[in-house]
């Protein structure tokens, strides 16, 4: 059997006060995740089942409520976002800005020098998939050419800014 939680009475009082003032479902569930174990003596598994979430999510709701009290009442999720980004979105925009000008003046940009410039800026190799996702993230789209290439010259990938 799981151990019963020990919840600070001050946190319980704040959860009871926050319950009628909850502005979103997340805030309501976070307050309930504190009150159910404190008042009904439920375990995390039972609390999760009553709230319709997993045991881990019930714990995360409790932790988010406690952190919200410590940070002045704001509840925010900690997961999500670009944790492994090579550059911020602003840095990516700044990097692509001169290339966008060249693409507008000269026509369609060629991808290989752009990718080489990115690798030089970062000081490491850049996988093609990473590079193409960067272009897509900033609105560049590949122009679909015909299914056959002409025999006059090699087929070059063409990108446009949408």
mmCIF file of C-alpha atoms in Angstrom:
data_model
loop_
_atom_site.group_PDB
_atom_site.id
_atom_site.type_symbol
_atom_site.label_atom_id
_atom_site.label_comp_id
_atom_site.label_asym_id
_atom_site.label_seq_id
_atom_site.Cartn_x
_atom_site.Cartn_y
_atom_site.Cartn_z
ATOM 1 C CA UNK A 1 0.000 0.000 0.000
ATOM 2 C CA UNK A 2 1.237 3.492 -0.832
ATOM 3 C CA UNK A 3 2.147 5.819 1.949
ATOM 4 C CA UNK A 4 -0.286 8.568 2.784
ATOM 5 C CA UNK A 5 0.993 12.053 1.988
ATOM 6 C CA UNK A 6 1.721 14.664 4.589
ATOM 7 C CA UNK A 7 0.550 18.010 3.262
ATOM 8 C CA UNK A 8 1.273 21.298 4.993
ATOM 9 C CA UNK A 9 -1.931 22.789 6.497
ATOM 10 C CA UNK A 10 -1.045 26.202 5.051
ATOM 11 C CA UNK A 11 -0.946 24.720 1.531
ATOM 12 C CA UNK A 12 -4.322 23.062 2.187
ATOM 13 C CA UNK A 13 -5.795 26.403 3.290
ATOM 14 C CA UNK A 14 -4.484 28.091 0.157
ATOM 15 C CA UNK A 15 -5.863 25.280 -2.024
ATOM 16 C CA UNK A 16 -9.290 25.674 -0.401
ATOM 17 C CA UNK A 17 -9.141 29.427 -1.085
ATOM 18 C CA UNK A 18 -7.978 28.869 -4.677
ATOM 19 C CA UNK A 19 -10.666 26.325 -5.513
ATOM 20 C CA UNK A 20 -13.593 28.758 -6.055
ATOM 21 C CA UNK A 21 -11.300 31.276 -7.814
ATOM 22 C CA UNK A 22 -9.812 28.828 -10.335
ATOM 23 C CA UNK A 23 -9.690 30.435 -13.779
ATOM 24 C CA UNK A 24 -8.862 27.267 -15.715
ATOM 25 C CA UNK A 25 -9.248 23.519 -15.466
ATOM 26 C CA UNK A 26 -5.516 23.185 -14.748
ATOM 27 C CA UNK A 27 -5.788 25.447 -11.719
ATOM 28 C CA UNK A 28 -8.869 23.598 -10.505
ATOM 29 C CA UNK A 29 -7.194 20.194 -10.842
ATOM 30 C CA UNK A 30 -4.031 21.463 -9.151
ATOM 31 C CA UNK A 31 -6.050 22.614 -6.117
ATOM 32 C CA UNK A 32 -8.006 19.342 -6.088
ATOM 33 C CA UNK A 33 -4.736 17.372 -6.264
ATOM 34 C CA UNK A 34 -3.777 19.027 -2.974
ATOM 35 C CA UNK A 35 -7.175 18.760 -1.280
ATOM 36 C CA UNK A 36 -8.041 15.136 -2.061
ATOM 37 C CA UNK A 37 -5.029 13.600 -0.280
ATOM 38 C CA UNK A 38 -5.223 16.124 2.559
ATOM 39 C CA UNK A 39 -8.932 15.869 3.325
ATOM 40 C CA UNK A 40 -9.990 12.484 1.942
ATOM 41 C CA UNK A 41 -6.657 10.735 2.723
ATOM 42 C CA UNK A 42 -6.281 9.362 -0.791
ATOM 43 C CA UNK A 43 -3.041 8.050 -2.274
ATOM 44 C CA UNK A 44 -1.546 9.426 -5.469
ATOM 45 C CA UNK A 45 -3.042 6.543 -7.436
ATOM 46 C CA UNK A 46 -6.515 7.222 -6.025
ATOM 47 C CA UNK A 47 -6.115 10.990 -6.504
ATOM 48 C CA UNK A 48 -5.111 10.447 -10.122
ATOM 49 C CA UNK A 49 -8.081 8.130 -10.703
ATOM 50 C CA UNK A 50 -10.495 10.677 -9.204
ATOM 51 C CA UNK A 51 -9.040 13.509 -11.304
ATOM 52 C CA UNK A 52 -8.850 11.405 -14.447
ATOM 53 C CA UNK A 53 -5.060 11.614 -14.746
ATOM 54 C CA UNK A 54 -2.159 9.280 -14.058
ATOM 55 C CA UNK A 55 -0.348 8.955 -10.742
ATOM 56 C CA UNK A 56 2.593 10.955 -12.094
ATOM 57 C CA UNK A 57 0.323 13.699 -13.395
ATOM 58 C CA UNK A 58 -1.351 13.952 -9.978
ATOM 59 C CA UNK A 59 2.077 14.473 -8.410
ATOM 60 C CA UNK A 60 2.973 17.057 -11.058
ATOM 61 C CA UNK A 61 -0.269 18.929 -10.359
ATOM 62 C CA UNK A 62 0.590 19.032 -6.643
ATOM 63 C CA UNK A 63 4.107 20.245 -7.370
ATOM 64 C CA UNK A 64 2.863 22.887 -9.813
ATOM 65 C CA UNK A 65 0.427 24.201 -7.182
ATOM 66 C CA UNK A 66 3.181 24.419 -4.562
ATOM 67 C CA UNK A 67 5.547 26.145 -7.016
ATOM 68 C CA UNK A 68 2.770 28.534 -7.989
ATOM 69 C CA UNK A 69 2.423 29.539 -4.352
ATOM 70 C CA UNK A 70 6.170 30.087 -4.060
ATOM 71 C CA UNK A 71 6.357 32.145 -7.280
ATOM 72 C CA UNK A 72 3.431 34.418 -6.514
ATOM 73 C CA UNK A 73 0.490 32.410 -7.752
ATOM 74 C CA UNK A 74 1.315 31.710 -11.396
ATOM 75 C CA UNK A 75 0.914 28.144 -12.590
ATOM 76 C CA UNK A 76 2.910 27.181 -15.650
ATOM 77 C CA UNK A 77 3.861 23.886 -17.210
ATOM 78 C CA UNK A 78 7.545 22.990 -17.293
ATOM 79 C CA UNK A 79 7.512 20.615 -20.246
ATOM 80 C CA UNK A 80 7.450 21.532 -23.901
ATOM 81 C CA UNK A 81 9.543 23.955 -25.880
ATOM 82 C CA UNK A 82 12.704 23.763 -27.938
ATOM 83 C CA UNK A 83 15.202 22.264 -25.515
ATOM 84 C CA UNK A 84 17.715 21.108 -28.121
ATOM 85 C CA UNK A 85 17.616 24.123 -30.412
ATOM 86 C CA UNK A 86 20.895 25.095 -32.047
ATOM 87 C CA UNK A 87 19.849 28.749 -32.207
ATOM 88 C CA UNK A 88 16.949 30.805 -30.917
ATOM 89 C CA UNK A 89 14.219 31.805 -33.347
ATOM 90 C CA UNK A 90 15.563 35.374 -33.424
ATOM 91 C CA UNK A 91 19.071 34.120 -34.258
ATOM 92 C CA UNK A 92 17.625 31.937 -37.026
ATOM 93 C CA UNK A 93 15.748 34.925 -38.476
ATOM 94 C CA UNK A 94 18.909 37.045 -38.355
ATOM 95 C CA UNK A 95 20.877 34.278 -40.079
ATOM 96 C CA UNK A 96 18.301 33.842 -42.854
ATOM 97 C CA UNK A 97 17.713 37.581 -43.451
ATOM 98 C CA UNK A 98 20.607 38.178 -45.892
ATOM 99 C CA UNK A 99 19.800 34.943 -47.709
ATOM 100 C CA UNK A 100 16.189 36.049 -48.114
ATOM 101 C CA UNK A 101 17.390 39.248 -49.771
ATOM 102 C CA UNK A 102 19.589 37.255 -52.152
ATOM 103 C CA UNK A 103 16.688 34.936 -52.930
ATOM 104 C CA UNK A 104 14.429 37.886 -53.752
ATOM 105 C CA UNK A 105 17.052 39.602 -55.928
ATOM 106 C CA UNK A 106 18.540 36.614 -57.741
ATOM 107 C CA UNK A 107 15.600 34.258 -57.835
ATOM 108 C CA UNK A 108 15.565 30.888 -56.129
ATOM 109 C CA UNK A 109 18.297 30.147 -53.562
ATOM 110 C CA UNK A 110 20.521 27.094 -53.751
ATOM 111 C CA UNK A 111 20.466 25.123 -50.540
ATOM 112 C CA UNK A 112 24.041 23.795 -50.353
ATOM 113 C CA UNK A 113 25.826 27.150 -49.742
ATOM 114 C CA UNK A 114 23.162 28.112 -47.233
ATOM 115 C CA UNK A 115 23.654 24.865 -45.332
ATOM 116 C CA UNK A 116 27.445 25.293 -45.456
ATOM 117 C CA UNK A 117 27.109 28.819 -44.045
ATOM 118 C CA UNK A 118 24.943 27.497 -41.209
ATOM 119 C CA UNK A 119 27.482 24.780 -40.411
ATOM 120 C CA UNK A 120 30.247 27.399 -40.381
ATOM 121 C CA UNK A 121 28.242 29.678 -38.075
ATOM 122 C CA UNK A 122 27.510 26.853 -35.639
ATOM 123 C CA UNK A 123 30.993 25.343 -35.858
ATOM 124 C CA UNK A 124 29.670 21.830 -36.434
ATOM 125 C CA UNK A 125 28.040 19.654 -39.055
ATOM 126 C CA UNK A 126 24.346 20.178 -39.640
ATOM 127 C CA UNK A 127 22.183 17.256 -40.717
ATOM 128 C CA UNK A 128 20.058 17.889 -43.800
ATOM 129 C CA UNK A 129 16.836 17.178 -41.894
ATOM 130 C CA UNK A 130 17.719 19.797 -39.261
ATOM 131 C CA UNK A 131 18.467 22.332 -41.969
ATOM 132 C CA UNK A 132 15.266 21.650 -43.916
ATOM 133 C CA UNK A 133 13.181 21.939 -40.732
ATOM 134 C CA UNK A 134 14.823 25.326 -40.090
ATOM 135 C CA UNK A 135 13.813 26.473 -43.577
ATOM 136 C CA UNK A 136 10.269 25.168 -43.134
ATOM 137 C CA UNK A 137 9.994 26.825 -39.714
ATOM 138 C CA UNK A 138 10.628 30.198 -41.368
ATOM 139 C CA UNK A 139 8.221 29.712 -44.264
ATOM 140 C CA UNK A 140 10.520 28.460 -47.014
ATOM 141 C CA UNK A 141 8.958 25.818 -49.237
ATOM 142 C CA UNK A 142 10.462 23.525 -51.817
ATOM 143 C CA UNK A 143 9.246 24.174 -55.314
ATOM 144 C CA UNK A 144 7.976 20.926 -56.765
ATOM 145 C CA UNK A 145 9.497 20.466 -60.186
ATOM 146 C CA UNK A 146 8.469 17.852 -62.722
ATOM 147 C CA UNK A 147 8.959 14.178 -62.088
ATOM 148 C CA UNK A 148 11.664 14.012 -64.762
ATOM 149 C CA UNK A 149 14.724 16.157 -64.982
ATOM 150 C CA UNK A 150 15.820 17.546 -68.269
ATOM 151 C CA UNK A 151 18.962 16.119 -69.793
ATOM 152 C CA UNK A 152 20.359 19.610 -70.286
ATOM 153 C CA UNK A 153 21.716 19.936 -66.787
ATOM 154 C CA UNK A 154 21.617 18.577 -63.264
ATOM 155 C CA UNK A 155 18.494 19.063 -61.208
ATOM 156 C CA UNK A 156 19.017 21.571 -58.414
ATOM 157 C CA UNK A 157 16.753 21.877 -55.396
ATOM 158 C CA UNK A 158 14.808 25.105 -55.494
ATOM 159 C CA UNK A 159 13.275 26.843 -52.505
ATOM 160 C CA UNK A 160 10.970 29.812 -52.293
ATOM 161 C CA UNK A 161 9.869 31.983 -49.434
ATOM 162 C CA UNK A 162 6.159 31.736 -48.873
#
